[in-house]
Amino acid sequence: MDYFLMILAVIVVIIGFVGDIIPGIPGTPLTYLALLLLHWTDKIQYSARFLVVTGIICVVITILDFVVPVWGTKRFGGTKAGTRGSTIGLIVGVIVLPALGIVLGPFGLFGIIGGPFLGAYIGEKTGGAPDNQALRSAFGSFIGFLTGTFMKIVYTLVIGFYVVKDIIVVFLQS
């Protein structure tokens, strides 16, 4: 059972990494789940303090992931229309375009990055904003999206390091 949980932990980290980039998959919480899976084995144990600290960081990053793009859009002069447009653009860029078979760029990277930008711009223009304000809002949305994604990826890389390192140690001791 321990080896099954270890393999599952690695799979969960990989899915978590994908979820850090693609919306709809809770990447950061899945990555934390990988730590718990290893902790539930007889071969790998983490201290309560380590699990609490990494859990708190997980919750903070998950909350910030929702707050930072909105903050970025507002910080650069965006309105609710720009924020909604950014969210719709992200969904269209990540889910709708690939579903239609339209993949622009490697692995839909254009949709992931360009969707929120274009969505914020269109949202602001629909709300009646002039071009320069719409572009500023779109840029803010883009910066917010990148910041949130960066935080999630860093967390996943750190936790992924612990997962892989601890599994390697178990196999070396066997």
XYZ file of C-alpha atoms in Angstrom, residues 6-34 37 152-153 155-157 159-160 163-164:
39
model
C 3.981 6.974 -3.305
C 3.124 6.469 -6.969
C -0.195 8.222 -6.430
C 1.612 11.140 -4.757
C 3.845 11.597 -7.811
C 0.828 11.470 -10.128
C -0.997 14.003 -7.956
C 2.000 16.380 -8.059
C 2.048 16.145 -11.858
C -1.696 16.829 -12.046
C -1.180 19.654 -9.547
C 1.458 21.194 -11.786
C -0.924 21.041 -14.747
C -3.590 22.585 -12.508
C -1.263 25.459 -11.668
C -1.492 26.510 -15.300
C -4.928 25.329 -16.387
C -7.938 26.728 -14.533
C -10.496 24.318 -13.169
C -7.898 21.970 -11.697
C -6.983 22.926 -8.117
C -3.223 22.600 -8.548
C -2.019 23.897 -5.194
C -4.410 21.820 -3.049
C -3.616 18.722 -5.114
C 0.073 19.288 -4.546
C -0.558 19.511 -0.808
C -2.552 16.273 -1.052
C 0.607 14.590 -2.367
C -0.456 10.798 0.781
C 1.374 28.241 -7.607
C 4.248 26.875 -9.674
C 4.744 26.017 -4.355
C 4.344 22.927 -6.534
C 8.057 22.813 -7.335
C 6.486 20.413 -2.528
C 7.320 18.280 -5.581
C 7.883 14.336 -2.587
C 10.522 13.126 -5.056
